Amino acid sequence: MLAKVTSCAVVGLDGALVDVEVDVSNGQAGFTIVGLPDAAVQESRERVRASIKNSSFSYPFKRITVNLAPADLRKEGPAYDLPIAVGLLMASEQLTADLSRALIIGELSLDGIVRHTNGVLPMAALARERGFDTLFVPASDAPEAALVPDLNVYPIETLFALVMHLQSMQPIAPYHPAHDFAPETAPAYATDFAEVRGQEHVKRALEVAAAGQHNLIMTGPPGAGKTLLARSFPSILPNLTLDEALEVTRIYSVNDMLPADSPLIRHRPFRAPHHTISHAGLVGGGRWPHPGEISLAHRGVLFLDELPEFDSRSLEVMRQPLEDHIVTISRAQGSLTFPANFLLIGAMNPCPCGYYGDPIKECTCSLTNVLRYQKRLSGPLLDRIDIHIEVPRVDYEKLSGDRLSETSDKIRARVEAARARQRQRFAGTKLQCNADMGPGEVRKYCVVDEAGKNLLRAAMQQLQMSARAYHRILKLARTIADLAGCDKIEMPHLAEAIQYRPRKQAG
Ligand SMILES: Nc1ncnc2c1ncn2[C@@H]1O[C@H](COP(=O)(O)OP(=O)(O)OP(=O)(O)O)[C@@H](O)[C@H]1O
Ligand SMILES: [Mg+2]
């Protein structure tokens, strides 16, 4: 007899329906799985066999054929165990159920317990999109699936429990999420901005960066507080909106990185990979491409400390994502696109010894070495960074004084207010913040008066700015105006934005 159950695969960050067809017929006993299965799917035979036996059902010693359709979609991982087992029980007439509007997902252990599966959120989203109303998922993944509204999500503990439910002998209650999305209390941050002494201009620049999601690079001598400032940056970031949280959660779900205690990522990610990271680790890759750090930092921060130490090829491949906010990875089998809309924070010393330009300690590098060090970052990469800021050494008075500066909470309140203005501006569009604006939006929302135009013209000539830099300055000025609560971009806003562009380098 033939039985059909629907399950789901994940391609990139999206779900794709998979029909699991199981045929049990007379003939030489055997178990074959066809339809481009990988090794883990092939091993499914053993798990299904054992879990059927150990759940007190009988395993048919007949000719069993499982087809996973469509055949051209590669099937990865163990998530097809449960649908195969259910199909097998139906095909061997041990179970009758109408599963035409249900999706089944889950890995089985040998004793019939249903185990956690990656990527349940995109699968649930697909189920809803395609008009399925019922989802059978591993019990531990039910909260994640229930993030998608209007679905009956059944948490399944064991194969036996699912069969009992399908036969209406011991119905399982659908999972109802206990909580709504509410802006939660901020997590405990390692350091507060109040504890960073001096560096007020750097804090201001970081506030602007957070408000409009602008990229920023800090240059300064060792021990000036660059790493400290970057690490305390999450404490002034605005909260995620629900839509953003779902976007981020999808990426973490597919990468199997969701925290055990919460199905939803509620705080902006902060990723700080070490400079020895591989090309594929940074932008994504692998034979079956997985999201890299730039996608894991989506809607959050990618902090690259000691920027010139990173492999220059890896940095160059970030150029396209920095502009388009997505990354496309091509393979022989086709290409995949992952979101990568992140805020880049870089930190670096001005030269190998670290003291070039320092007023107190003399730099011991030759000019050639300084130039070579600075050249490790290419012009096109630097052009994509809106805010270039110097972090000089802090003097003793500031460092030893008791005066605490502004707390992160206060700064974050201003950042939130500026974000609220942006959300209002972009309501009904896909944009979230000023950095997302394209040339069309820049023309519409970043209007400057005649005096402003003159200032921009002078700056363009003096700093030899590119067209990109011109647009980036306007977006940055828009954010500075938003922070000030102004509808119009005024001269001081423009002047501050221009001041963040890079000065001439050494030489
Ligand atoms: N502005 C500051 N206020 C308070 N403490 C500071 C400040 N700057 C530096 N420190 C202290 O110095 C330590 C080192 O600072 P940090 O690691 O941020 O320096 P850095 O600029 O990243 O240096 P490097 O270029 O060597 O990486 C901090 O952990 C902190 O204890
Ligand atoms: Mg450092």
Coordinates of N, CA and C in Angstrom, one line a residue, residues 87-163:
G87 N 4.5 7.5 7.8 CA 4.1 7.0 6.5 C 4.2 5.5 6.4
L88 N 5.2 4.9 7.1 CA 5.4 3.5 7.1 C 4.3 2.8 7.9
L89 N 3.9 3.4 9.0 CA 2.8 2.8 9.8 C 1.4 2.9 9.0
M90 N 1.3 4.0 8.2 CA 0.1 4.1 7.4 C 0.1 3.1 6.2
A91 N 1.3 3.0 5.6 CA 1.4 2.1 4.5 C 1.2 0.6 4.9
S92 N 1.6 0.3 6.1 CA 1.5 -1.1 6.6 C 0.2 -1.3 7.4
E93 N -0.7 -0.3 7.2 CA -2.1 -0.4 7.7 C -2.2 -0.5 9.2
Q94 N -1.3 0.1 9.9 CA -1.3 0.1 11.4 C -1.9 1.4 11.9
L95 N -2.1 2.4 10.9 CA -2.6 3.7 11.3 C -3.4 4.3 10.1
T96 N -4.5 4.9 10.4 CA -5.2 5.6 9.4 C -5.5 7.0 9.9
A97 N -5.1 8.0 9.1 CA -5.3 9.4 9.5 C -5.3 10.2 8.3
D98 N -6.1 11.4 8.4 CA -6.1 12.3 7.3 C -5.0 13.4 7.6
L99 N -3.9 13.3 6.8 CA -2.8 14.2 7.1 C -2.6 15.2 5.9
S100 N -3.7 15.4 5.1 CA -3.6 16.2 3.9 C -3.3 17.7 4.2
R101 N -3.6 18.2 5.4 CA -3.3 19.6 5.7 C -2.3 19.7 6.9
A102 N -1.5 18.7 7.1 CA -0.5 18.7 8.2 C 0.9 18.5 7.7
L103 N 1.8 19.2 8.4 CA 3.2 19.0 8.1 C 3.8 18.2 9.3
I104 N 4.7 17.3 9.0 CA 5.3 16.5 10.1 C 6.9 16.7 10.0
I105 N 7.5 17.1 11.1 CA 8.9 17.3 11.2 C 9.5 16.6 12.4
G106 N 10.6 16.0 12.4 CA 11.2 15.5 13.6 C 12.2 14.4 13.4
E107 N 13.3 14.4 14.2 CA 14.2 13.3 14.2 C 13.8 12.3 15.3
L108 N 14.1 11.0 15.1 CA 13.7 10.0 16.0 C 15.0 9.4 16.7
S109 N 14.8 9.1 18.0 CA 15.9 8.3 18.6 C 15.5 6.8 18.5
L110 N 16.3 5.9 18.9 CA 16.0 4.5 18.7 C 14.8 4.1 19.5
D111 N 14.6 4.7 20.6 CA 13.5 4.3 21.5 C 12.2 5.1 21.2
G112 N 12.2 5.8 20.0 CA 10.9 6.5 19.6 C 10.7 7.8 20.1
I113 N 11.7 8.4 20.8 CA 11.6 9.8 21.3 C 11.9 10.8 20.2
V114 N 11.1 11.8 20.1 CA 11.2 12.8 19.0 C 12.2 13.9 19.4
R115 N 13.2 14.1 18.6 CA 14.3 15.0 19.0 C 14.2 16.4 18.2
H116 N 14.9 17.3 18.8 CA 15.0 18.7 18.2 C 15.4 18.7 16.7
T117 N 14.9 19.6 16.0 CA 15.3 19.8 14.6 C 15.6 21.3 14.3
N118 N 16.6 21.5 13.4 CA 16.9 22.9 13.1 C 15.9 23.5 12.1
G119 N 15.8 24.8 12.1 CA 15.1 25.5 11.1 C 13.5 25.4 11.2
V120 N 13.0 25.2 12.4 CA 11.6 25.0 12.5 C 10.8 26.3 12.2
L121 N 11.4 27.4 12.5 CA 10.7 28.7 12.2 C 10.4 28.9 10.7
P122 N 11.4 28.8 9.9 CA 11.1 28.9 8.4 C 10.1 27.8 7.9
M123 N 10.2 26.6 8.5 CA 9.2 25.6 8.1 C 7.8 26.0 8.5
A124 N 7.7 26.5 9.7 CA 6.3 26.9 10.1 C 5.8 28.0 9.3
A125 N 6.7 29.0 8.9 CA 6.3 30.1 8.1 C 5.8 29.6 6.7
L126 N 6.5 28.6 6.2 CA 6.1 28.0 4.9 C 4.7 27.3 5.0
A127 N 4.5 26.6 6.1 CA 3.3 25.8 6.3 C 2.1 26.8 6.2
R128 N 2.3 27.9 6.9 CA 1.2 28.9 6.9 C 0.9 29.5 5.5
E129 N 2.1 29.8 4.9 CA 2.0 30.4 3.5 C 1.2 29.4 2.6
R130 N 1.5 28.1 2.7 CA 0.9 27.2 1.8 C -0.4 26.6 2.2
G131 N -1.0 27.2 3.2 CA -2.4 26.8 3.6 C -2.5 25.6 4.5
F132 N -1.3 25.1 5.1 CA -1.4 24.0 6.0 C -1.9 24.6 7.3
D133 N -2.7 23.8 8.1 CA -3.2 24.4 9.4 C -2.6 23.6 10.6
T134 N -2.0 22.5 10.3 CA -1.5 21.7 11.5 C 0.0 21.4 11.3
L135 N 0.7 21.4 12.4 CA 2.1 21.2 12.4 C 2.5 20.3 13.5
F136 N 3.1 19.2 13.2 CA 3.6 18.3 14.3 C 5.1 18.4 14.4
V137 N 5.5 18.9 15.5 CA 7.0 19.2 15.6 C 7.5 18.6 16.9
P138 N 8.8 18.4 17.1 CA 9.4 18.0 18.3 C 8.9 18.9 19.5
A139 N 8.6 18.3 20.6 CA 8.1 19.1 21.7 C 9.0 20.3 22.0
S140 N 10.3 20.1 22.0 CA 11.2 21.2 22.3 C 11.2 22.3 21.3
D141 N 10.7 22.1 20.1 CA 10.6 23.1 19.1 C 9.3 23.8 19.0
A142 N 8.3 23.4 19.8 CA 7.0 23.9 19.7 C 6.9 25.4 19.9
P143 N 7.6 26.0 20.9 CA 7.6 27.4 21.1 C 8.1 28.2 19.9
E144 N 9.1 27.6 19.2 CA 9.6 28.3 18.0 C 8.6 28.3 16.9
A145 N 8.0 27.1 16.7 CA 7.0 27.0 15.6 C 5.8 27.9 15.9
A146 N 5.5 28.1 17.2 CA 4.3 28.9 17.6 C 4.5 30.4 17.4
L147 N 5.7 30.8 17.0 CA 6.0 32.2 16.7 C 5.2 32.6 15.5
V148 N 4.9 31.6 14.6 CA 4.0 31.9 13.5 C 2.6 31.8 13.9
P149 N 1.8 32.8 13.7 CA 0.4 32.8 14.2 C -0.5 31.9 13.3
D150 N -1.7 31.6 13.8 CA -2.7 30.9 13.1 C -2.3 29.5 12.6
L151 N -1.5 28.8 13.4 CA -1.2 27.4 13.1 C -1.5 26.6 14.3
N152 N -2.0 25.4 14.1 CA -2.1 24.5 15.3 C -0.8 23.7 15.4
V153 N -0.1 24.1 16.4 CA 1.2 23.4 16.6 C 1.1 22.4 17.7
Y154 N 1.4 21.1 17.3 CA 1.3 20.0 18.3 C 2.7 19.6 18.7
P155 N 3.0 19.7 20.0 CA 4.3 19.3 20.5 C 4.4 17.8 20.6
I156 N 5.3 17.1 19.9 CA 5.3 15.7 19.9 C 6.5 15.2 20.7
E157 N 6.2 14.4 21.8 CA 7.3 13.8 22.6 C 7.8 12.5 22.0
T158 N 6.9 11.6 21.6 CA 7.3 10.3 21.1 C 6.5 9.9 19.9
L159 N 7.0 9.0 19.1 CA 6.2 8.4 18.0 C 4.9 7.8 18.4
F160 N 5.0 7.1 19.6 CA 3.8 6.5 20.1 C 2.7 7.5 20.4
A161 N 3.1 8.7 21.0 CA 2.2 9.7 21.4 C 1.5 10.3 20.2
L162 N 2.3 10.5 19.1 CA 1.7 11.0 17.9 C 0.7 10.1 17.3
V163 N 1.0 8.7 17.3 CA 0.1 7.8 16.7 C -1.2 7.7 17.5

